[in-house]
Coordinates of C-alpha atoms and ligand atoms in Angstrom, one line a residue:
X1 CA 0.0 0.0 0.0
X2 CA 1.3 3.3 -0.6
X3 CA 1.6 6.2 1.5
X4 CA -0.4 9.2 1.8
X5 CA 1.6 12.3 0.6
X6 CA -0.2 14.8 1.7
X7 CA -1.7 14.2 5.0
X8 CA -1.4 16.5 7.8
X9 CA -2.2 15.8 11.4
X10 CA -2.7 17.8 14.8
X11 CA -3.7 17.9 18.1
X12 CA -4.3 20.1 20.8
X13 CA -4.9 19.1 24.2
X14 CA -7.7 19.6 26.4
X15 CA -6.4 21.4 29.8
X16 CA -6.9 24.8 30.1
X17 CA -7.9 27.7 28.3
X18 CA -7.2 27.9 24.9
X19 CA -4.9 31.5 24.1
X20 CA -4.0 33.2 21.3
X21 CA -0.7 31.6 21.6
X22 CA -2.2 28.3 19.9
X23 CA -4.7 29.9 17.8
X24 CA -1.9 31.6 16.2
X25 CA 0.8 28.5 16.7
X26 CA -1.5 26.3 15.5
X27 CA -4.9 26.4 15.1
X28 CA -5.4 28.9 12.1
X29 CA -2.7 27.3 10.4
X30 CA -4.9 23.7 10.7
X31 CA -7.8 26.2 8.8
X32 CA -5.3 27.3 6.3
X33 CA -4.1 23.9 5.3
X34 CA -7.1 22.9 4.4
X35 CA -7.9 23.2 0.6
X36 CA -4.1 21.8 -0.1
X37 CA -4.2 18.4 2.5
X38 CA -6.4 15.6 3.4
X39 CA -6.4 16.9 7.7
X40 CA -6.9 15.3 10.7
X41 CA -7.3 17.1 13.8
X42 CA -7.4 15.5 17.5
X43 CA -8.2 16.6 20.6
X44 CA -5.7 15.2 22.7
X45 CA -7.7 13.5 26.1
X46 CA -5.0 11.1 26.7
X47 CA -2.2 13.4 26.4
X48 CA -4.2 15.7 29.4
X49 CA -4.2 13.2 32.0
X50 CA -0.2 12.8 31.7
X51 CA 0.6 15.6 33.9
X52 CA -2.5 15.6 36.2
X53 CA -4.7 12.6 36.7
X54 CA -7.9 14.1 37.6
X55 CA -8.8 16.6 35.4
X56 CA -11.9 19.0 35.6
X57 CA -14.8 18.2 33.5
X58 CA -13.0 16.6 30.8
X59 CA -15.9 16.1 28.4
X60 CA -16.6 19.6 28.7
X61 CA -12.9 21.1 28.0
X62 CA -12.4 18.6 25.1
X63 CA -15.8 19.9 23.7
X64 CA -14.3 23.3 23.9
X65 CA -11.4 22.6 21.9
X66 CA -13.5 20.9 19.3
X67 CA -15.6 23.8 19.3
X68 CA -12.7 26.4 19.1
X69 CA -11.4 23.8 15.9
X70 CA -15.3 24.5 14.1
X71 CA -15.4 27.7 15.4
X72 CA -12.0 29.3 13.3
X73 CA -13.5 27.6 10.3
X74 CA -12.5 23.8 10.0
X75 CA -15.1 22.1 8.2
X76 CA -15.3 18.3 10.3
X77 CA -17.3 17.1 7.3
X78 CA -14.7 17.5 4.9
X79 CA -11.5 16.7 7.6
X80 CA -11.5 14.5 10.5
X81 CA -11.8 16.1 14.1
X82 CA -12.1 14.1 16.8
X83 CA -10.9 13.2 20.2
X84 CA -8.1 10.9 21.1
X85 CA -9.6 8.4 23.6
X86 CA -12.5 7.3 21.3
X87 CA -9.9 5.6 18.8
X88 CA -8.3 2.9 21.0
X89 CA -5.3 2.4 18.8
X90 CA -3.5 5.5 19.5
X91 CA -2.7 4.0 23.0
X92 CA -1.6 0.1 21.6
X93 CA 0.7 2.1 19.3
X94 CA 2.2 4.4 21.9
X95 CA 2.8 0.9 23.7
X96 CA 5.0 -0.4 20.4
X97 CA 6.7 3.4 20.1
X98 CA 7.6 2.7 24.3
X99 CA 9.6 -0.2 22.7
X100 CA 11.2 1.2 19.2
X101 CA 11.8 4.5 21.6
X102 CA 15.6 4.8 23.3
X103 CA 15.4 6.0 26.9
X104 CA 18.1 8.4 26.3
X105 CA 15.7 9.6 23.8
X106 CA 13.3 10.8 25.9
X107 CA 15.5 11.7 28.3
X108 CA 16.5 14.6 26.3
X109 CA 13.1 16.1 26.3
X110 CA 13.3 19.6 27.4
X111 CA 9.7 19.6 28.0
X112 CA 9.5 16.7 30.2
X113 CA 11.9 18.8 32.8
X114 CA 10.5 21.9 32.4
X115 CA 6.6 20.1 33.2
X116 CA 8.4 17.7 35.7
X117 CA 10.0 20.6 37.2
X118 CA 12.3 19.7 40.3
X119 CA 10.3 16.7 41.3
X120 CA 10.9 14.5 38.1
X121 CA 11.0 11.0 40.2
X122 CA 7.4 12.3 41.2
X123 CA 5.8 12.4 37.4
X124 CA 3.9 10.2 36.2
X125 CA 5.7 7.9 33.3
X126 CA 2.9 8.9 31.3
X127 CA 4.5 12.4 30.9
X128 CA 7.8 10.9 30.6
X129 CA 6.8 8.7 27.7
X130 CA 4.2 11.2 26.4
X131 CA 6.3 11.7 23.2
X132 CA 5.9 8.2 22.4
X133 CA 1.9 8.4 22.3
X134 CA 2.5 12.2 20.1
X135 CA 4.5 10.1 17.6
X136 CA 1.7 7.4 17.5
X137 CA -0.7 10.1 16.6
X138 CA 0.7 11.2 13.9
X139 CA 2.1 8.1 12.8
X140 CA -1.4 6.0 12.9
X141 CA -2.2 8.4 10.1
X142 CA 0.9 7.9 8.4
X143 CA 0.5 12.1 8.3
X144 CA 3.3 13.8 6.5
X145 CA 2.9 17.1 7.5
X146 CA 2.5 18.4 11.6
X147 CA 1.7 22.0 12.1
X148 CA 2.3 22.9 15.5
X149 CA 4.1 26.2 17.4
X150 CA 7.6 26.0 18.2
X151 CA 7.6 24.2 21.5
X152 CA 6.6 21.0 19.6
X153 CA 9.6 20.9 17.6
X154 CA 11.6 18.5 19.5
X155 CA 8.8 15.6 20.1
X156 CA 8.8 15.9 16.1
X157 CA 12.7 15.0 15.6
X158 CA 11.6 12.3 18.3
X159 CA 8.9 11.2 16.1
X160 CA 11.1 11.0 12.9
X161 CA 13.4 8.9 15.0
X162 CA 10.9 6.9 15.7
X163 CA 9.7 6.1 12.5
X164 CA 13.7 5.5 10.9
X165 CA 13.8 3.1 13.5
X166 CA 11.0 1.1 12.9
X167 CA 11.7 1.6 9.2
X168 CA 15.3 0.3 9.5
X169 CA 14.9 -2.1 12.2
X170 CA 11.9 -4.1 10.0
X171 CA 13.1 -3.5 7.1
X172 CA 12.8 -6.6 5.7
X173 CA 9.4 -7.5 7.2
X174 CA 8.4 -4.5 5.7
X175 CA 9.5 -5.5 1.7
X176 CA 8.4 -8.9 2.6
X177 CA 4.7 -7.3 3.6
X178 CA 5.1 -5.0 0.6
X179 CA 4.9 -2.0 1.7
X180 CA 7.3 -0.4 -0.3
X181 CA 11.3 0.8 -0.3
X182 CA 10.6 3.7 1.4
X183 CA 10.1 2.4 4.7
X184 CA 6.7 2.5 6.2
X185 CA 6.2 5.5 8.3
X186 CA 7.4 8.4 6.3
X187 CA 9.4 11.0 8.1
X188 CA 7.3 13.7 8.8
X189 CA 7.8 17.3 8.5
X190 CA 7.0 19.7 10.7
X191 CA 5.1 22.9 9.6
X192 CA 6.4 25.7 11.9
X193 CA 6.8 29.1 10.4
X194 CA 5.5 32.6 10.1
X195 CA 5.4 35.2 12.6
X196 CA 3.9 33.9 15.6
X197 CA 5.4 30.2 16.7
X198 CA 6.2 31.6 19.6
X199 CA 3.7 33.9 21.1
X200 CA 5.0 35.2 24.4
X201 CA 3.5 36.0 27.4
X202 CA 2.0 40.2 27.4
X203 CA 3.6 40.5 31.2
X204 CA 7.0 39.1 30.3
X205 CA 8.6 39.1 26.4
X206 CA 10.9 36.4 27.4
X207 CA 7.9 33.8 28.8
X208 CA 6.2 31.7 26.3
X209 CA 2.4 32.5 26.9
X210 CA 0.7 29.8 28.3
X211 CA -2.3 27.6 29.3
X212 CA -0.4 27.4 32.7
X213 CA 0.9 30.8 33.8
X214 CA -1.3 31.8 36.7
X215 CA -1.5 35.4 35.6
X216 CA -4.5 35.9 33.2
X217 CA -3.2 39.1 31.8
X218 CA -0.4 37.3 30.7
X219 CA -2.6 36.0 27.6
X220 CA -5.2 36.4 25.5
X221 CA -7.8 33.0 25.9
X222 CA -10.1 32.6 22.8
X223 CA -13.2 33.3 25.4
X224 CA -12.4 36.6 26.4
X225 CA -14.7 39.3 26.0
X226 CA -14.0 42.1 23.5
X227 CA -13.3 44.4 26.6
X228 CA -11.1 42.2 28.2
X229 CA -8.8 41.5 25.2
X230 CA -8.6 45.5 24.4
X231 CA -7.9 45.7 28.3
X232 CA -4.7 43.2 27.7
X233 CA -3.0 44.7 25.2
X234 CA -3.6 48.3 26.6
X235 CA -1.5 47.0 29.5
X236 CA 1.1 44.9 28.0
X237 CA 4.3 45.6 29.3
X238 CA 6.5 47.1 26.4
X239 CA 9.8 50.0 26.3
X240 CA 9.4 53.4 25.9
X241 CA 10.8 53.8 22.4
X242 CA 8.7 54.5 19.5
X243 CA 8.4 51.4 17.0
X244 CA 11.6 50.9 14.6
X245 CA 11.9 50.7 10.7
X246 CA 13.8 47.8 10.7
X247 CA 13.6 44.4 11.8
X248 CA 17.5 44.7 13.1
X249 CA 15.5 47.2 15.7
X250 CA 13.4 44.7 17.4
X251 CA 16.2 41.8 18.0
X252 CA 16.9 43.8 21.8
X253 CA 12.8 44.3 22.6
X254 CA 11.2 41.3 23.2
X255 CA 8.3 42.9 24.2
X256 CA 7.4 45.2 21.1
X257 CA 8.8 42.1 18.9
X258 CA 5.9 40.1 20.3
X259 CA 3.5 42.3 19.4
X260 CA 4.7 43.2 16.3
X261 CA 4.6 39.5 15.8
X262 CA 1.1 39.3 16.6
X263 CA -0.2 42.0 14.3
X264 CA 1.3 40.8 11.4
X265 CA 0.0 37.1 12.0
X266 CA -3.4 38.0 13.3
X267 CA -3.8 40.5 9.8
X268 CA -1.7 37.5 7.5
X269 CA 1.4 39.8 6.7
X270 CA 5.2 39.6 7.7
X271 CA 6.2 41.3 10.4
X272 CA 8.5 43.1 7.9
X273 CA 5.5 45.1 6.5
X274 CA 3.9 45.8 10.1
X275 CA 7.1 47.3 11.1
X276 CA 7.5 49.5 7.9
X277 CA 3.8 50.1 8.3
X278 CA 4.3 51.6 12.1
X279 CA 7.9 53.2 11.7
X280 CA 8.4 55.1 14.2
X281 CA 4.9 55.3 15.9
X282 CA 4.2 55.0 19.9
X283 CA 2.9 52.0 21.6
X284 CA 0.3 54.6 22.3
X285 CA -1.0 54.7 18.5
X286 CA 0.4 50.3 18.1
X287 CA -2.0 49.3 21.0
X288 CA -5.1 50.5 19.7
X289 CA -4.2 49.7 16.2
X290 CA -3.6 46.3 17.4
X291 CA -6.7 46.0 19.8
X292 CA -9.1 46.3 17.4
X293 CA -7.8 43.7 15.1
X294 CA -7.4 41.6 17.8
X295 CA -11.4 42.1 18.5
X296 CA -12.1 41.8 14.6
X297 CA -10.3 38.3 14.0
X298 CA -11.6 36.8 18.0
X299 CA -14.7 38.2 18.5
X300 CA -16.7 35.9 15.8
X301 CA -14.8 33.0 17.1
X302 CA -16.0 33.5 20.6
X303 CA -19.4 33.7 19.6
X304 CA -19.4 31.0 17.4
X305 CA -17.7 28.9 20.1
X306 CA -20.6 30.0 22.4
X307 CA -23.1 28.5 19.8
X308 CA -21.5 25.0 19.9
X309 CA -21.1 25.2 23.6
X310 CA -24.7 25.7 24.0
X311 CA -25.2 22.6 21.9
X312 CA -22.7 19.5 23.4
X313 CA -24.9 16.9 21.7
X314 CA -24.0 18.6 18.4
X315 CA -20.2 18.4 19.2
X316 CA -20.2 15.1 20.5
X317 CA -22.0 14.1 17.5
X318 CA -19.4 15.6 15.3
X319 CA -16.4 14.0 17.7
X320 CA -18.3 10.4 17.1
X321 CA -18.4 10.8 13.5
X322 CA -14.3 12.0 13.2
X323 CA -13.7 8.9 15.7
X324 CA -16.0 6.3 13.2
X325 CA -13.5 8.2 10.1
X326 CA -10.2 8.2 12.1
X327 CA -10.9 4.7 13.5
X328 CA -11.0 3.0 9.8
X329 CA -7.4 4.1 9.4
X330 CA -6.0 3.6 12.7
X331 CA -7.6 0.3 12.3
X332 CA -5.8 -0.5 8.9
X333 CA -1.9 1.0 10.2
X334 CA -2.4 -1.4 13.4
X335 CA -3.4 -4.8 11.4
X336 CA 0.0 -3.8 9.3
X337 CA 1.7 -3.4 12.6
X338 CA 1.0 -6.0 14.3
X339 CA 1.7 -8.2 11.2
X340 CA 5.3 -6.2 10.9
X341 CA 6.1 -6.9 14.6
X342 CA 5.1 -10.9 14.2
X343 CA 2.4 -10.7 16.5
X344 CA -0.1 -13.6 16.2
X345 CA -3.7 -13.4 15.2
Ligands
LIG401 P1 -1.0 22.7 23.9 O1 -1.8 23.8 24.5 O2 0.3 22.6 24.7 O3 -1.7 21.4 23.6 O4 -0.5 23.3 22.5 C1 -1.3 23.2 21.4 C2 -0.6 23.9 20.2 O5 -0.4 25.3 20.4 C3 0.8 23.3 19.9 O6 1.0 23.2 18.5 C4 1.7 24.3 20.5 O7 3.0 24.3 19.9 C5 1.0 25.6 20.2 N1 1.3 26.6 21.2 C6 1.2 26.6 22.5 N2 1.6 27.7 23.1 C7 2.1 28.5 22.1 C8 2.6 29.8 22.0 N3 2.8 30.5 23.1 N4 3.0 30.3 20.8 C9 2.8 29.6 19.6 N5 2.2 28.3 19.6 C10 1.9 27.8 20.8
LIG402 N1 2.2 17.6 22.5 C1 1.3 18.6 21.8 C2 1.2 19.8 22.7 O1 1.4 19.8 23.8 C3 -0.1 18.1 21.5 C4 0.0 16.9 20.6 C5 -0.3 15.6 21.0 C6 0.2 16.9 19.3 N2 -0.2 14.8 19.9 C7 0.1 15.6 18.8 C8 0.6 17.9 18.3 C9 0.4 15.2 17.5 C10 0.8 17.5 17.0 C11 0.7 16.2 16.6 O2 1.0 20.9 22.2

């Protein structure tokens, strides 16, 4: 059987607000990539209970995210979007991946210490070998393309290790089974560029904003009011200095290169043409500039978000159906699997 070439996959996982952080990252690239791939978009349940068992209304947060998918315009009839837990193979690959994966592999994660913190021996090995169930997502779908911010960049080298191991180490079971010369699990790229991969926090240009930082002015989250998002940016810390006319002039201002950052993703230009467009402008004119296109692009998200949210039965419904769609794949890469590994029956 041959491989999908243009298959992109995702997933987002359900803990916390969503921010503009992974709108931006990821989630209006997923709407973008739509008319040129065949996409798959996941709402990650498993991956949440890695760093916290008990989670808060799960069902409700994952319906959020599936909502927030709909709601920035990805059409679930036409693409898969579903949630992780409701396709059972995802977690009997992770387990193979657990085995192909080295431990020095995961070792290397810079996210497992900086979630793990000082009390590593105290995770759970679910976050440890978290990577190893990220690489089975992507690689159930033998997806060729990952969009995701910046921060995901290492688990995707770990994934293409993953797969040129398996691909080297069954080589031969895998001509035998005639899946072709180019291994069976392509290597997949990552899809991590633009202006805003890394959105940072609005109190500190040096933090990543995040689901997780316990100040809310920090970030922008997908439900906040068009008031409160005008409020944010109005105080977001910046310099005194009036916007540059060059790139070079934003390498030493974090802040102000965040923003800039944000404009020019949120309007769909380079942050190039923002800065030429502001030259030498105050935060004073920026702010406003930028808190109204901030409103513009949100506000019809939120309130399409609010629609779904009113309806659950509507999202599950649409979650079910992805599942049924994503399930007849998953099901077809794990009877290859399993006959690549030699298991029996
Ligand atoms: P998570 O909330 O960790 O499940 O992340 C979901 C997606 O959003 C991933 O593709 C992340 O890389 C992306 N993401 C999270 N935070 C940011 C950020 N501050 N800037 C850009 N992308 C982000
Ligand atoms: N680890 C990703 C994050 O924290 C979420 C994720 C899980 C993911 N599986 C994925 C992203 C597969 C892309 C592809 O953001």
């Amino acid at each position: 059987m041959g491989q999908p070439t243009n298959r992109v996959f995702s997933g987002i996982q359900p803990t916390g607000n969503l921010h503009l952080g992974n709108y931006l990252g990821a989630i209006k690239k997923f709407v973008a990539l739509q008319d040129s791939h065949e996409c798959i978009y996941c709402v990650v349940d498993l991956h949440a209970v890695t760093a916290q068992l008990v989670q808060d209304d799960l069902k409700n947060q994952t319906r959020e995210i599936a909502a927030a998918f709909i709601a920035s315009g990805i059409d679930p009839a036409k693409h898969i979007v579903f949630n992780q837990s409701q396709v059972r193979e995802h977690a009997e690959l992770a387990w193979l991946f657990n085995c192909v994966a080295r431990m020095g592999w995961l070792q290397r994660m810079t996210q497992f210490k900086d979630k793990a913190g000082k009390n590593a021996q105290n995770a759970s090995v679910g976050l440890f070998a978290y990577p190893s169930l990220m690489a089975a997502d992507i690689l159930l779908y033998r997806a060729t393309h990952v969009p995701v911010g910046d921060d995901q960049k290492q688990h995707l080298e770990l994934t293409r290790d993953i797969a040129a191991k398996f691909n080297n180490d069954f080589a031969e079971k895998i001509k035998e089974f005639g899946h072709g010369d180019e291994g069976y699990f392509p290597i997949t790229d990552p899809i991590i560029e633009g202006p805003a991969t890394r959105v940072m926090s609005l109190r500190a240009g040096n933090n990543k904003m995040s689901k997780s930082e316990p100040s809310d002015m920090s970030r922008i989250n997908l439900t906040d009011s068009a008031d409160d998002i005008a409020k944010k940016i109005r105080k977001a810390k910046t310099d005194p200095e009036p916007l540059p006319d060059t790139m070079e002039g934003l390498a030493e201002r974090p802040e102000a290169k965040n923003l800039v950052g944000i404009y020019a993703a949120l309007s769909g230009q380079t942050s190039k043409a923002v800065v030429s467009e502001f030259a030498g402008q105050q935060f004073g004119t920026f702010k406003p500039a930028l808190a109204e296109l901030a409103v513009e692009k949100l506000a019809p998200i939120n309130t399409e978000m609010r629609k779904l949210m009113d309806n659950p039965d509507h999202v599950d419904s649409i979650l079910a159906d992805g599942a049924d769609r994503a399930r007849v794949i998953a099901q077809q890469t794990m009877k290859e699997v399993r006959e690549i590994f030699g298991f029996l029956g």
